[in-house]
Amino acid sequence: QVSPEQVILSHSPLQLFSQFHQRCMLVAGQGPVEENAHNLGFKHVVTIEALRKAYPLLDMVDLSRRPKELPPPTTGFPTIEGVILFGEPVRWETSLQLIADVLLSNGNPGAELQDVPYPHLPILACNMDLLWMAEAKMPRFGHGTFLLCLESIYKKVTGRELKYEALIGKPSPVTYRYAQYLIQQQAEQQGWKAPIRRLYAVGDNPMSDVYGANLYNNYLKSAQQNQVQAGLKRSPQAASPQAEVSLELRNDCNNSVESCESILVCTGVYRHNGDVPKKTVETVFHGHRDFCFDPSLVEASYIVQDVDDAVQLAFKKENWS
């Protein structure tokens, strides 16, 4: 059981999306999502719960939460100008309904529905893992599963594809680019003189951790050939703003990094029996809709038992042991 004080929030490339920091953004997920959004630079945020209280007629699945009397009209509530999806919520039916309401009403869910706006309001989504490993014997639904539900509902209702302004988190290259930027910043602060040549990405999920590291490794190879823009266009990702952020980061990162090695551990989503295998074989693609399936991208550079072994392997490769 993980207590709140044990949860470590990672750095997020959302800090870079300053064009949305002054907009009124609906935020969804668990934990202190309002505080997290403020810490990332967003000045005006509305939570699902605040939206639900402002428009009590929207959340109708749970009979016990339906208003007993007709509430007075809502006044003074701000128009929502975008959506941030931090992670899977607790009440999926409430979040799915209210997010759909916001998209279909162009940020005014109390208004009578006219024509469905398209393109819809910008959506910034974090964490695309379909599954994650907890104490149960089988993997649990992750935020990728919630996104799958939202995408399916939106397309079923409107006949059109849900679009993302940005997909942030593994396996998106912008996340690895931002990690490289932070690592190089920290190296400079520590006074390291030698340039960083290799990155090591450790994870337990072939479809996000390994896929993302290998995808970024391909990006680095393209960058070495002075084909960064062409490489981004070939990458199986959607949403051009991600490419723009990556190109902005390119100007802030030095070009010393040559590769990103993927290290798969066997203590999470990926499990094995007996000896550590040399290859992973994935037949069903669990990745996000906007990332095409390439079997070579889910094959780890190295497979080890746990994170300690992964760190020791990196030390050995860097001649630090």
PDB file of C-alpha atoms in Angstrom:
ATOM      1  CA  GLN A   1       0.000   0.000   0.000  1.00  0.00           C
ATOM      2  CA  VAL A   2       1.464   3.356  -1.063  1.00  0.00           C
ATOM      3  CA  SER A   3       0.848   6.297   1.264  1.00  0.00           C
ATOM      4  CA  PRO A   4       0.496   9.846  -0.150  1.00  0.00           C
ATOM      5  CA  GLU A   5       3.875  10.938   1.219  1.00  0.00           C
ATOM      6  CA  GLN A   6       5.549   8.129  -0.756  1.00  0.00           C
ATOM      7  CA  VAL A   7       4.260   9.391  -4.092  1.00  0.00           C
ATOM      8  CA  ILE A   8       6.942  11.295  -6.015  1.00  0.00           C
ATOM      9  CA  LEU A   9       5.760  13.707  -8.698  1.00  0.00           C
ATOM     10  CA  SER A  10       8.046  13.733 -11.716  1.00  0.00           C
ATOM     11  CA  HIS A  11       9.010  16.789 -13.738  1.00  0.00           C
ATOM     12  CA  SER A  12       6.490  17.443 -16.491  1.00  0.00           C
ATOM     13  CA  PRO A  13       6.901  18.987 -19.967  1.00  0.00           C
ATOM     14  CA  LEU A  14       3.537  20.663 -19.306  1.00  0.00           C
ATOM     15  CA  GLN A  15       5.630  23.532 -17.938  1.00  0.00           C
ATOM     16  CA  LEU A  16       6.655  24.230 -21.539  1.00  0.00           C
ATOM     17  CA  PHE A  17       3.122  24.684 -22.884  1.00  0.00           C
ATOM     18  CA  SER A  18       2.981  28.324 -21.839  1.00  0.00           C
ATOM     19  CA  GLN A  19       0.411  29.190 -24.515  1.00  0.00           C
ATOM     20  CA  PHE A  20      -2.190  27.519 -22.272  1.00  0.00           C
ATOM     21  CA  HIS A  21      -1.010  28.845 -18.896  1.00  0.00           C
ATOM     22  CA  GLN A  22      -3.358  31.841 -18.960  1.00  0.00           C
ATOM     23  CA  ARG A  23      -6.396  29.933 -20.214  1.00  0.00           C
ATOM     24  CA  CYS A  24      -9.161  28.508 -18.049  1.00  0.00           C
ATOM     25  CA  MET A  25      -8.403  24.781 -18.051  1.00  0.00           C
ATOM     26  CA  LEU A  26     -10.520  21.860 -16.825  1.00  0.00           C
ATOM     27  CA  VAL A  27      -8.266  19.427 -14.920  1.00  0.00           C
ATOM     28  CA  ALA A  28      -9.067  15.758 -14.337  1.00  0.00           C
ATOM     29  CA  GLY A  29      -7.349  12.999 -12.377  1.00  0.00           C
ATOM     30  CA  GLN A  30      -6.658  12.082  -8.764  1.00  0.00           C
ATOM     31  CA  GLY A  31      -4.889  13.826  -5.914  1.00  0.00           C
ATOM     32  CA  PRO A  32      -4.212  17.571  -5.727  1.00  0.00           C
ATOM     33  CA  VAL A  33      -4.776  18.177  -9.446  1.00  0.00           C
ATOM     34  CA  GLU A  34      -5.520  21.873  -8.914  1.00  0.00           C
ATOM     35  CA  GLU A  35      -2.292  22.387  -6.955  1.00  0.00           C
ATOM     36  CA  ASN A  36      -0.294  20.350  -9.480  1.00  0.00           C
ATOM     37  CA  ALA A  37      -1.646  22.441 -12.354  1.00  0.00           C
ATOM     38  CA  HIS A  38      -0.744  25.676 -10.556  1.00  0.00           C
ATOM     39  CA  ASN A  39       2.766  24.358  -9.879  1.00  0.00           C
ATOM     40  CA  LEU A  40       3.170  23.701 -13.614  1.00  0.00           C
ATOM     41  CA  GLY A  41       2.267  27.287 -14.501  1.00  0.00           C
ATOM     42  CA  PHE A  42      -1.477  27.118 -15.161  1.00  0.00           C
ATOM     43  CA  LYS A  43      -3.140  30.163 -13.596  1.00  0.00           C
ATOM     44  CA  HIS A  44      -6.856  29.409 -14.032  1.00  0.00           C
ATOM     45  CA  VAL A  45      -8.037  25.857 -13.418  1.00  0.00           C
ATOM     46  CA  VAL A  46     -11.401  24.208 -12.788  1.00  0.00           C
ATOM     47  CA  THR A  47     -11.730  20.714 -11.316  1.00  0.00           C
ATOM     48  CA  ILE A  48     -14.284  18.101 -12.302  1.00  0.00           C
ATOM     49  CA  GLU A  49     -15.808  18.427  -8.822  1.00  0.00           C
ATOM     50  CA  ALA A  50     -16.137  22.213  -9.127  1.00  0.00           C
ATOM     51  CA  LEU A  51     -17.779  21.799 -12.536  1.00  0.00           C
ATOM     52  CA  ARG A  52     -20.121  19.167 -11.150  1.00  0.00           C
ATOM     53  CA  LYS A  53     -21.193  21.445  -8.272  1.00  0.00           C
ATOM     54  CA  ALA A  54     -21.727  24.359 -10.633  1.00  0.00           C
ATOM     55  CA  TYR A  55     -23.860  22.252 -12.986  1.00  0.00           C
ATOM     56  CA  PRO A  56     -25.527  19.584 -10.801  1.00  0.00           C
ATOM     57  CA  LEU A  57     -27.784  18.378 -13.624  1.00  0.00           C
ATOM     58  CA  LEU A  58     -24.842  17.022 -15.617  1.00  0.00           C
ATOM     59  CA  ASP A  59     -23.832  14.098 -13.365  1.00  0.00           C
ATOM     60  CA  MET A  60     -26.809  11.745 -13.582  1.00  0.00           C
ATOM     61  CA  VAL A  61     -25.504   8.152 -13.456  1.00  0.00           C
ATOM     62  CA  ASP A  62     -25.452   7.757  -9.668  1.00  0.00           C
ATOM     63  CA  LEU A  63     -29.058   8.074  -8.492  1.00  0.00           C
ATOM     64  CA  SER A  64     -27.946   9.104  -4.998  1.00  0.00           C
ATOM     65  CA  ARG A  65     -26.088  12.138  -6.399  1.00  0.00           C
ATOM     66  CA  ARG A  66     -28.888  13.477  -8.559  1.00  0.00           C
ATOM     67  CA  PRO A  67     -30.404  16.732  -7.242  1.00  0.00           C
ATOM     68  CA  LYS A  68     -33.723  16.222  -5.518  1.00  0.00           C
ATOM     69  CA  GLU A  69     -35.016  19.607  -6.681  1.00  0.00           C
ATOM     70  CA  LEU A  70     -34.374  21.630  -9.813  1.00  0.00           C
ATOM     71  CA  PRO A  71     -31.379  23.849  -8.984  1.00  0.00           C
ATOM     72  CA  PRO A  72     -31.291  27.548  -9.898  1.00  0.00           C
ATOM     73  CA  PRO A  73     -29.509  28.521 -13.126  1.00  0.00           C
ATOM     74  CA  THR A  74     -25.721  28.713 -12.888  1.00  0.00           C
ATOM     75  CA  THR A  75     -24.288  32.201 -13.289  1.00  0.00           C
ATOM     76  CA  GLY A  76     -20.766  33.565 -13.376  1.00  0.00           C
ATOM     77  CA  PHE A  77     -19.019  30.281 -14.108  1.00  0.00           C
ATOM     78  CA  PRO A  78     -16.050  30.797 -16.462  1.00  0.00           C
ATOM     79  CA  THR A  79     -15.946  29.443 -19.989  1.00  0.00           C
ATOM     80  CA  ILE A  80     -13.539  26.519 -20.140  1.00  0.00           C
ATOM     81  CA  GLU A  81     -10.827  26.919 -22.783  1.00  0.00           C
ATOM     82  CA  GLY A  82      -8.997  23.594 -22.621  1.00  0.00           C
ATOM     83  CA  VAL A  83      -8.683  20.256 -20.821  1.00  0.00           C
ATOM     84  CA  ILE A  84      -5.766  18.713 -18.934  1.00  0.00           C
ATOM     85  CA  LEU A  85      -5.982  14.975 -18.249  1.00  0.00           C
ATOM     86  CA  PHE A  86      -3.439  14.193 -15.533  1.00  0.00           C
ATOM     87  CA  GLY A  87      -4.415  10.580 -14.871  1.00  0.00           C
ATOM     88  CA  GLU A  88      -7.264   8.173 -14.337  1.00  0.00           C
ATOM     89  CA  PRO A  89     -10.053   9.589 -12.141  1.00  0.00           C
ATOM     90  CA  VAL A  90     -11.957   7.753  -9.413  1.00  0.00           C
ATOM     91  CA  ARG A  91     -15.473   8.162 -10.824  1.00  0.00           C
ATOM     92  CA  TRP A  92     -15.018   7.394 -14.488  1.00  0.00           C
ATOM     93  CA  GLU A  93     -18.681   7.914 -15.393  1.00  0.00           C
ATOM     94  CA  THR A  94     -18.658  11.444 -13.951  1.00  0.00           C
ATOM     95  CA  SER A  95     -15.399  12.476 -15.622  1.00  0.00           C
ATOM     96  CA  LEU A  96     -16.306  10.920 -18.983  1.00  0.00           C
ATOM     97  CA  GLN A  97     -19.678  12.658 -18.985  1.00  0.00           C
ATOM     98  CA  LEU A  98     -18.443  16.102 -17.901  1.00  0.00           C
ATOM     99  CA  ILE A  99     -15.371  16.117 -20.169  1.00  0.00           C
ATOM    100  CA  ALA A 100     -17.622  15.170 -23.101  1.00  0.00           C
ATOM    101  CA  ASP A 101     -20.040  17.943 -22.091  1.00  0.00           C
ATOM    102  CA  VAL A 102     -17.229  20.498 -22.117  1.00  0.00           C
ATOM    103  CA  LEU A 103     -15.957  19.367 -25.528  1.00  0.00           C
ATOM    104  CA  LEU A 104     -19.424  19.239 -27.100  1.00  0.00           C
ATOM    105  CA  SER A 105     -20.425  22.663 -25.735  1.00  0.00           C
ATOM    106  CA  ASN A 106     -17.147  24.463 -26.502  1.00  0.00           C
ATOM    107  CA  GLY A 107     -16.531  25.033 -22.808  1.00  0.00           C
ATOM    108  CA  ASN A 108     -20.059  26.094 -21.803  1.00  0.00           C
ATOM    109  CA  PRO A 109     -21.713  22.901 -20.486  1.00  0.00           C
ATOM    110  CA  GLY A 110     -24.737  24.778 -19.150  1.00  0.00           C
ATOM    111  CA  ALA A 111     -25.677  26.024 -22.599  1.00  0.00           C
ATOM    112  CA  GLU A 112     -28.149  24.330 -24.898  1.00  0.00           C
ATOM    113  CA  LEU A 113     -26.292  22.208 -27.436  1.00  0.00           C
ATOM    114  CA  GLN A 114     -26.215  23.703 -30.922  1.00  0.00           C
ATOM    115  CA  ASP A 115     -23.751  22.544 -33.569  1.00  0.00           C
ATOM    116  CA  VAL A 116     -20.952  20.357 -32.248  1.00  0.00           C
ATOM    117  CA  PRO A 117     -17.712  22.384 -32.503  1.00  0.00           C
ATOM    118  CA  TYR A 118     -14.840  20.810 -34.402  1.00  0.00           C
ATOM    119  CA  PRO A 119     -11.965  21.027 -33.939  1.00  0.00           C
ATOM    120  CA  HIS A 120     -12.863  20.782 -30.278  1.00  0.00           C
ATOM    121  CA  LEU A 121     -11.118  22.498 -27.364  1.00  0.00           C
ATOM    122  CA  PRO A 122      -7.426  21.626 -26.927  1.00  0.00           C
ATOM    123  CA  ILE A 123      -6.673  18.544 -24.810  1.00  0.00           C
ATOM    124  CA  LEU A 124      -3.358  17.938 -23.048  1.00  0.00           C
ATOM    125  CA  ALA A 125      -3.150  14.322 -21.863  1.00  0.00           C
ATOM    126  CA  CYS A 126      -0.535  12.805 -19.570  1.00  0.00           C
ATOM    127  CA  ASN A 127       0.308   9.134 -18.971  1.00  0.00           C
ATOM    128  CA  MET A 128      -0.858   6.824 -21.742  1.00  0.00           C
ATOM    129  CA  ASP A 129      -0.214   3.465 -20.058  1.00  0.00           C
ATOM    130  CA  LEU A 130      -3.075   1.088 -20.812  1.00  0.00           C
ATOM    131  CA  LEU A 131      -2.105  -1.113 -17.852  1.00  0.00           C
ATOM    132  CA  TRP A 132       0.043  -0.903 -14.750  1.00  0.00           C
ATOM    133  CA  MET A 133       1.090  -3.413 -12.112  1.00  0.00           C
ATOM    134  CA  ALA A 134      -0.107  -3.239  -8.502  1.00  0.00           C
ATOM    135  CA  GLU A 135      -0.407  -5.928  -5.822  1.00  0.00           C
ATOM    136  CA  ALA A 136      -2.912  -7.936  -7.857  1.00  0.00           C
ATOM    137  CA  LYS A 137      -1.681 -10.879  -9.899  1.00  0.00           C
ATOM    138  CA  MET A 138      -2.859  -9.270 -13.135  1.00  0.00           C
ATOM    139  CA  PRO A 139      -2.213  -5.710 -14.411  1.00  0.00           C
ATOM    140  CA  ARG A 140      -4.708  -2.936 -13.576  1.00  0.00           C
ATOM    141  CA  PHE A 141      -6.328  -0.367 -15.866  1.00  0.00           C
ATOM    142  CA  GLY A 142      -4.234   2.757 -16.351  1.00  0.00           C
ATOM    143  CA  HIS A 143      -4.947   6.209 -17.736  1.00  0.00           C
ATOM    144  CA  GLY A 144      -4.553   4.856 -21.254  1.00  0.00           C
ATOM    145  CA  THR A 145      -7.693   2.806 -20.663  1.00  0.00           C
ATOM    146  CA  PHE A 146      -9.567   5.933 -19.575  1.00  0.00           C
ATOM    147  CA  LEU A 147      -8.363   7.763 -22.698  1.00  0.00           C
ATOM    148  CA  LEU A 148      -9.539   4.823 -24.803  1.00  0.00           C
ATOM    149  CA  CYS A 149     -13.014   5.169 -23.289  1.00  0.00           C
ATOM    150  CA  LEU A 150     -13.097   8.928 -23.865  1.00  0.00           C
ATOM    151  CA  GLU A 151     -11.928   8.561 -27.478  1.00  0.00           C
ATOM    152  CA  SER A 152     -14.515   5.853 -28.183  1.00  0.00           C
ATOM    153  CA  ILE A 153     -17.372   7.833 -26.644  1.00  0.00           C
ATOM    154  CA  TYR A 154     -16.450  11.019 -28.503  1.00  0.00           C
ATOM    155  CA  LYS A 155     -16.248   9.243 -31.852  1.00  0.00           C
ATOM    156  CA  LYS A 156     -19.490   7.334 -31.239  1.00  0.00           C
ATOM    157  CA  VAL A 157     -21.355  10.539 -30.345  1.00  0.00           C
ATOM    158  CA  THR A 158     -19.867  12.881 -32.964  1.00  0.00           C
ATOM    159  CA  GLY A 159     -18.585  10.569 -35.700  1.00  0.00           C
ATOM    160  CA  ARG A 160     -15.205  12.327 -35.478  1.00  0.00           C
ATOM    161  CA  GLU A 161     -11.822  11.546 -33.950  1.00  0.00           C
ATOM    162  CA  LEU A 162     -10.818  12.997 -30.605  1.00  0.00           C
ATOM    163  CA  LYS A 163      -7.631  15.013 -31.144  1.00  0.00           C
ATOM    164  CA  TYR A 164      -4.875  15.827 -28.675  1.00  0.00           C
ATOM    165  CA  GLU A 165      -2.951  19.062 -28.576  1.00  0.00           C
ATOM    166  CA  ALA A 166      -0.231  17.037 -26.887  1.00  0.00           C
ATOM    167  CA  LEU A 167       0.329  13.562 -25.469  1.00  0.00           C
ATOM    168  CA  ILE A 168       2.760  13.841 -22.589  1.00  0.00           C
ATOM    169  CA  GLY A 169       4.537  11.036 -20.778  1.00  0.00           C
ATOM    170  CA  LYS A 170       5.960   7.788 -22.061  1.00  0.00           C
ATOM    171  CA  PRO A 171       6.271   6.944 -24.912  1.00  0.00           C
ATOM    172  CA  SER A 172       6.067  10.515 -26.284  1.00  0.00           C
ATOM    173  CA  PRO A 173       9.474  11.774 -27.518  1.00  0.00           C
ATOM    174  CA  VAL A 174       8.861  15.206 -25.999  1.00  0.00           C
ATOM    175  CA  THR A 175       8.981  13.609 -22.541  1.00  0.00           C
ATOM    176  CA  TYR A 176      12.359  12.000 -23.189  1.00  0.00           C
ATOM    177  CA  ARG A 177      13.642  15.248 -24.720  1.00  0.00           C
ATOM    178  CA  TYR A 178      12.582  17.108 -21.583  1.00  0.00           C
ATOM    179  CA  ALA A 179      14.255  14.470 -19.398  1.00  0.00           C
ATOM    180  CA  GLN A 180      17.470  14.918 -21.383  1.00  0.00           C
ATOM    181  CA  TYR A 181      17.234  18.681 -20.877  1.00  0.00           C
ATOM    182  CA  LEU A 182      16.847  18.253 -17.086  1.00  0.00           C
ATOM    183  CA  ILE A 183      19.699  15.725 -16.881  1.00  0.00           C
ATOM    184  CA  GLN A 184      22.034  18.024 -18.765  1.00  0.00           C
ATOM    185  CA  GLN A 185      21.004  20.925 -16.535  1.00  0.00           C
ATOM    186  CA  GLN A 186      21.804  18.888 -13.423  1.00  0.00           C
ATOM    187  CA  ALA A 187      25.146  17.762 -14.841  1.00  0.00           C
ATOM    188  CA  GLU A 188      26.115  21.391 -15.444  1.00  0.00           C
ATOM    189  CA  GLN A 189      25.057  22.336 -11.909  1.00  0.00           C
ATOM    190  CA  GLN A 190      27.260  19.522 -10.551  1.00  0.00           C
ATOM    191  CA  GLY A 191      30.175  20.850 -12.542  1.00  0.00           C
ATOM    192  CA  TRP A 192      30.541  17.823 -14.822  1.00  0.00           C
ATOM    193  CA  LYS A 193      32.955  18.532 -17.640  1.00  0.00           C
ATOM    194  CA  ALA A 194      32.487  15.368 -19.709  1.00  0.00           C
ATOM    195  CA  PRO A 195      29.444  15.517 -22.015  1.00  0.00           C
ATOM    196  CA  ILE A 196      26.618  13.006 -21.531  1.00  0.00           C
ATOM    197  CA  ARG A 197      26.699  10.539 -24.416  1.00  0.00           C
ATOM    198  CA  ARG A 198      24.138   7.918 -23.405  1.00  0.00           C
ATOM    199  CA  LEU A 199      20.801   7.936 -21.621  1.00  0.00           C
ATOM    200  CA  TYR A 200      19.398   4.846 -19.861  1.00  0.00           C
ATOM    201  CA  ALA A 201      15.625   4.498 -19.573  1.00  0.00           C
ATOM    202  CA  VAL A 202      14.444   1.910 -17.042  1.00  0.00           C
ATOM    203  CA  GLY A 203      10.881   0.589 -16.900  1.00  0.00           C
ATOM    204  CA  ASP A 204       8.632  -2.447 -16.505  1.00  0.00           C
ATOM    205  CA  ASN A 205       6.248  -1.869 -19.415  1.00  0.00           C
ATOM    206  CA  PRO A 206       7.406  -2.801 -22.945  1.00  0.00           C
ATOM    207  CA  MET A 207       4.554  -0.852 -24.535  1.00  0.00           C
ATOM    208  CA  SER A 208       5.418   2.471 -22.888  1.00  0.00           C
ATOM    209  CA  ASP A 209       8.845   2.407 -21.223  1.00  0.00           C
ATOM    210  CA  VAL A 210      10.724   0.376 -23.840  1.00  0.00           C
ATOM    211  CA  TYR A 211       8.729   1.687 -26.801  1.00  0.00           C
ATOM    212  CA  GLY A 212       9.346   5.299 -25.756  1.00  0.00           C
ATOM    213  CA  ALA A 213      13.064   4.842 -25.124  1.00  0.00           C
ATOM    214  CA  ASN A 214      13.563   3.149 -28.485  1.00  0.00           C
ATOM    215  CA  LEU A 215      11.464   5.765 -30.255  1.00  0.00           C
ATOM    216  CA  TYR A 216      13.606   8.502 -28.702  1.00  0.00           C
ATOM    217  CA  ASN A 217      16.745   6.594 -29.638  1.00  0.00           C
ATOM    218  CA  ASN A 218      15.543   6.735 -33.256  1.00  0.00           C
ATOM    219  CA  TYR A 219      14.953  10.458 -32.823  1.00  0.00           C
ATOM    220  CA  LEU A 220      18.524  10.919 -31.589  1.00  0.00           C
ATOM    221  CA  LYS A 221      19.874   8.996 -34.555  1.00  0.00           C
ATOM    222  CA  SER A 222      17.890  11.237 -36.901  1.00  0.00           C
ATOM    223  CA  ALA A 223      19.193  14.320 -35.090  1.00  0.00           C
ATOM    224  CA  GLN A 224      22.757  13.134 -35.599  1.00  0.00           C
ATOM    225  CA  GLN A 225      22.111  13.116 -39.339  1.00  0.00           C
ATOM    226  CA  ASN A 226      20.820  16.707 -39.216  1.00  0.00           C
ATOM    227  CA  GLN A 227      17.313  15.494 -40.060  1.00  0.00           C
ATOM    228  CA  VAL A 228      15.504  16.426 -36.859  1.00  0.00           C
ATOM    229  CA  GLN A 229      12.426  17.830 -38.549  1.00  0.00           C
ATOM    230  CA  ALA A 230      12.141  14.909 -40.960  1.00  0.00           C
ATOM    231  CA  GLY A 231      12.663  12.500 -38.079  1.00  0.00           C
ATOM    232  CA  LEU A 232       9.834  14.053 -36.089  1.00  0.00           C
ATOM    233  CA  LYS A 233       7.491  13.762 -39.063  1.00  0.00           C
ATOM    234  CA  ARG A 234       8.347  10.084 -39.409  1.00  0.00           C
ATOM    235  CA  SER A 235       7.792   9.399 -35.728  1.00  0.00           C
ATOM    236  CA  PRO A 236       4.479   7.658 -34.997  1.00  0.00           C
ATOM    237  CA  GLN A 237       3.036  10.460 -32.911  1.00  0.00           C
ATOM    238  CA  ALA A 238       0.262  12.969 -33.388  1.00  0.00           C
ATOM    239  CA  ALA A 239      -0.079  16.650 -32.552  1.00  0.00           C
ATOM    240  CA  SER A 240       2.378  19.044 -34.139  1.00  0.00           C
ATOM    241  CA  PRO A 241       2.765  21.198 -30.963  1.00  0.00           C
ATOM    242  CA  GLN A 242       4.755  18.296 -29.478  1.00  0.00           C
ATOM    243  CA  ALA A 243       7.191  18.574 -32.363  1.00  0.00           C
ATOM    244  CA  GLU A 244       7.412  22.315 -31.816  1.00  0.00           C
ATOM    245  CA  VAL A 245       8.222  21.843 -28.134  1.00  0.00           C
ATOM    246  CA  SER A 246      10.854  19.244 -29.015  1.00  0.00           C
ATOM    247  CA  LEU A 247      12.446  21.646 -31.472  1.00  0.00           C
ATOM    248  CA  GLU A 248      12.432  24.392 -28.841  1.00  0.00           C
ATOM    249  CA  LEU A 249      14.169  22.040 -26.418  1.00  0.00           C
ATOM    250  CA  ARG A 250      16.737  21.243 -29.076  1.00  0.00           C
ATOM    251  CA  ASN A 251      17.951  24.828 -28.772  1.00  0.00           C
ATOM    252  CA  ASP A 252      18.297  24.433 -24.984  1.00  0.00           C
ATOM    253  CA  CYS A 253      19.985  20.994 -25.061  1.00  0.00           C
ATOM    254  CA  ASN A 254      23.502  20.407 -26.224  1.00  0.00           C
ATOM    255  CA  ASN A 255      23.853  17.764 -28.914  1.00  0.00           C
ATOM    256  CA  SER A 256      26.217  15.418 -27.073  1.00  0.00           C
ATOM    257  CA  VAL A 257      23.664  12.652 -26.403  1.00  0.00           C
ATOM    258  CA  GLU A 258      24.034   9.884 -28.955  1.00  0.00           C
ATOM    259  CA  SER A 259      21.701   7.143 -27.750  1.00  0.00           C
ATOM    260  CA  CYS A 260      18.941   6.156 -25.349  1.00  0.00           C
ATOM    261  CA  GLU A 261      19.246   2.577 -24.085  1.00  0.00           C
ATOM    262  CA  SER A 262      16.081   0.788 -22.948  1.00  0.00           C
ATOM    263  CA  ILE A 263      16.324  -1.441 -19.862  1.00  0.00           C
ATOM    264  CA  LEU A 264      13.323  -3.632 -19.059  1.00  0.00           C
ATOM    265  CA  VAL A 265      12.862  -4.862 -15.486  1.00  0.00           C
ATOM    266  CA  CYS A 266      10.804  -7.917 -14.536  1.00  0.00           C
ATOM    267  CA  THR A 267       9.080  -6.581 -11.416  1.00  0.00           C
ATOM    268  CA  GLY A 268       6.009  -4.908 -12.929  1.00  0.00           C
ATOM    269  CA  VAL A 269       3.818  -5.274 -16.007  1.00  0.00           C
ATOM    270  CA  TYR A 270       6.490  -7.419 -17.656  1.00  0.00           C
ATOM    271  CA  ARG A 271       7.104 -10.731 -15.883  1.00  0.00           C
ATOM    272  CA  HIS A 272       9.056 -13.806 -16.855  1.00  0.00           C
ATOM    273  CA  ASN A 273       9.476 -17.382 -15.691  1.00  0.00           C
ATOM    274  CA  GLY A 274      12.839 -19.040 -15.288  1.00  0.00           C
ATOM    275  CA  ASP A 275      15.935 -17.487 -16.788  1.00  0.00           C
ATOM    276  CA  VAL A 276      15.899 -13.887 -17.936  1.00  0.00           C
ATOM    277  CA  PRO A 277      14.917 -14.028 -21.613  1.00  0.00           C
ATOM    278  CA  LYS A 278      16.944 -12.341 -24.329  1.00  0.00           C
ATOM    279  CA  LYS A 279      13.969 -10.908 -26.199  1.00  0.00           C
ATOM    280  CA  THR A 280      10.421  -9.757 -25.550  1.00  0.00           C
ATOM    281  CA  VAL A 281       7.682 -10.823 -27.910  1.00  0.00           C
ATOM    282  CA  GLU A 282       4.576  -8.625 -28.030  1.00  0.00           C
ATOM    283  CA  THR A 283       1.709  -9.668 -30.280  1.00  0.00           C
ATOM    284  CA  VAL A 284      -1.026  -7.265 -29.105  1.00  0.00           C
ATOM    285  CA  PHE A 285      -0.297  -3.540 -29.207  1.00  0.00           C
ATOM    286  CA  HIS A 286      -1.252  -1.904 -25.895  1.00  0.00           C
ATOM    287  CA  GLY A 287       0.073   1.493 -26.914  1.00  0.00           C
ATOM    288  CA  HIS A 288      -1.982   4.592 -27.557  1.00  0.00           C
ATOM    289  CA  ARG A 289      -4.048   5.001 -30.702  1.00  0.00           C
ATOM    290  CA  ASP A 290      -1.807   7.793 -32.028  1.00  0.00           C
ATOM    291  CA  PHE A 291       1.364   5.671 -31.932  1.00  0.00           C
ATOM    292  CA  CYS A 292       1.685   3.050 -34.662  1.00  0.00           C
ATOM    293  CA  PHE A 293       2.939  -0.417 -33.770  1.00  0.00           C
ATOM    294  CA  ASP A 294       6.498  -1.324 -34.692  1.00  0.00           C
ATOM    295  CA  PRO A 295       7.545  -4.653 -33.103  1.00  0.00           C
ATOM    296  CA  SER A 296      11.194  -3.575 -33.005  1.00  0.00           C
ATOM    297  CA  LEU A 297      10.337  -0.672 -30.687  1.00  0.00           C
ATOM    298  CA  VAL A 298       9.097  -2.943 -27.881  1.00  0.00           C
ATOM    299  CA  GLU A 299      12.295  -5.006 -27.870  1.00  0.00           C
ATOM    300  CA  ALA A 300      14.462  -3.844 -24.957  1.00  0.00           C
ATOM    301  CA  SER A 301      18.173  -3.199 -25.280  1.00  0.00           C
ATOM    302  CA  TYR A 302      18.618  -5.104 -22.002  1.00  0.00           C
ATOM    303  CA  ILE A 303      16.391  -7.185 -19.713  1.00  0.00           C
ATOM    304  CA  VAL A 304      17.307  -7.428 -16.022  1.00  0.00           C
ATOM    305  CA  GLN A 305      15.560  -8.575 -12.879  1.00  0.00           C
ATOM    306  CA  ASP A 306      14.949  -5.271 -11.071  1.00  0.00           C
ATOM    307  CA  VAL A 307      15.890  -1.585 -10.827  1.00  0.00           C
ATOM    308  CA  ASP A 308      19.017  -2.299  -8.768  1.00  0.00           C
ATOM    309  CA  ASP A 309      20.295  -4.578 -11.526  1.00  0.00           C
ATOM    310  CA  ALA A 310      19.446  -1.890 -14.077  1.00  0.00           C
ATOM    311  CA  VAL A 311      21.476   0.720 -12.201  1.00  0.00           C
ATOM    312  CA  GLN A 312      24.395  -1.680 -11.844  1.00  0.00           C
ATOM    313  CA  LEU A 313      24.215  -2.399 -15.575  1.00  0.00           C
ATOM    314  CA  ALA A 314      24.356   1.315 -16.400  1.00  0.00           C
ATOM    315  CA  PHE A 315      27.329   1.740 -14.050  1.00  0.00           C
ATOM    316  CA  LYS A 316      29.100  -1.136 -15.771  1.00  0.00           C
ATOM    317  CA  LYS A 317      28.393   0.241 -19.254  1.00  0.00           C
ATOM    318  CA  GLU A 318      29.761   3.630 -18.184  1.00  0.00           C
ATOM    319  CA  ASN A 319      32.805   2.055 -16.471  1.00  0.00           C
ATOM    320  CA  TRP A 320      31.696   3.387 -13.091  1.00  0.00           C
ATOM    321  CA  SER A 321      31.808   0.033 -11.312  1.00  0.00           C
TER     322      SER A 321
END
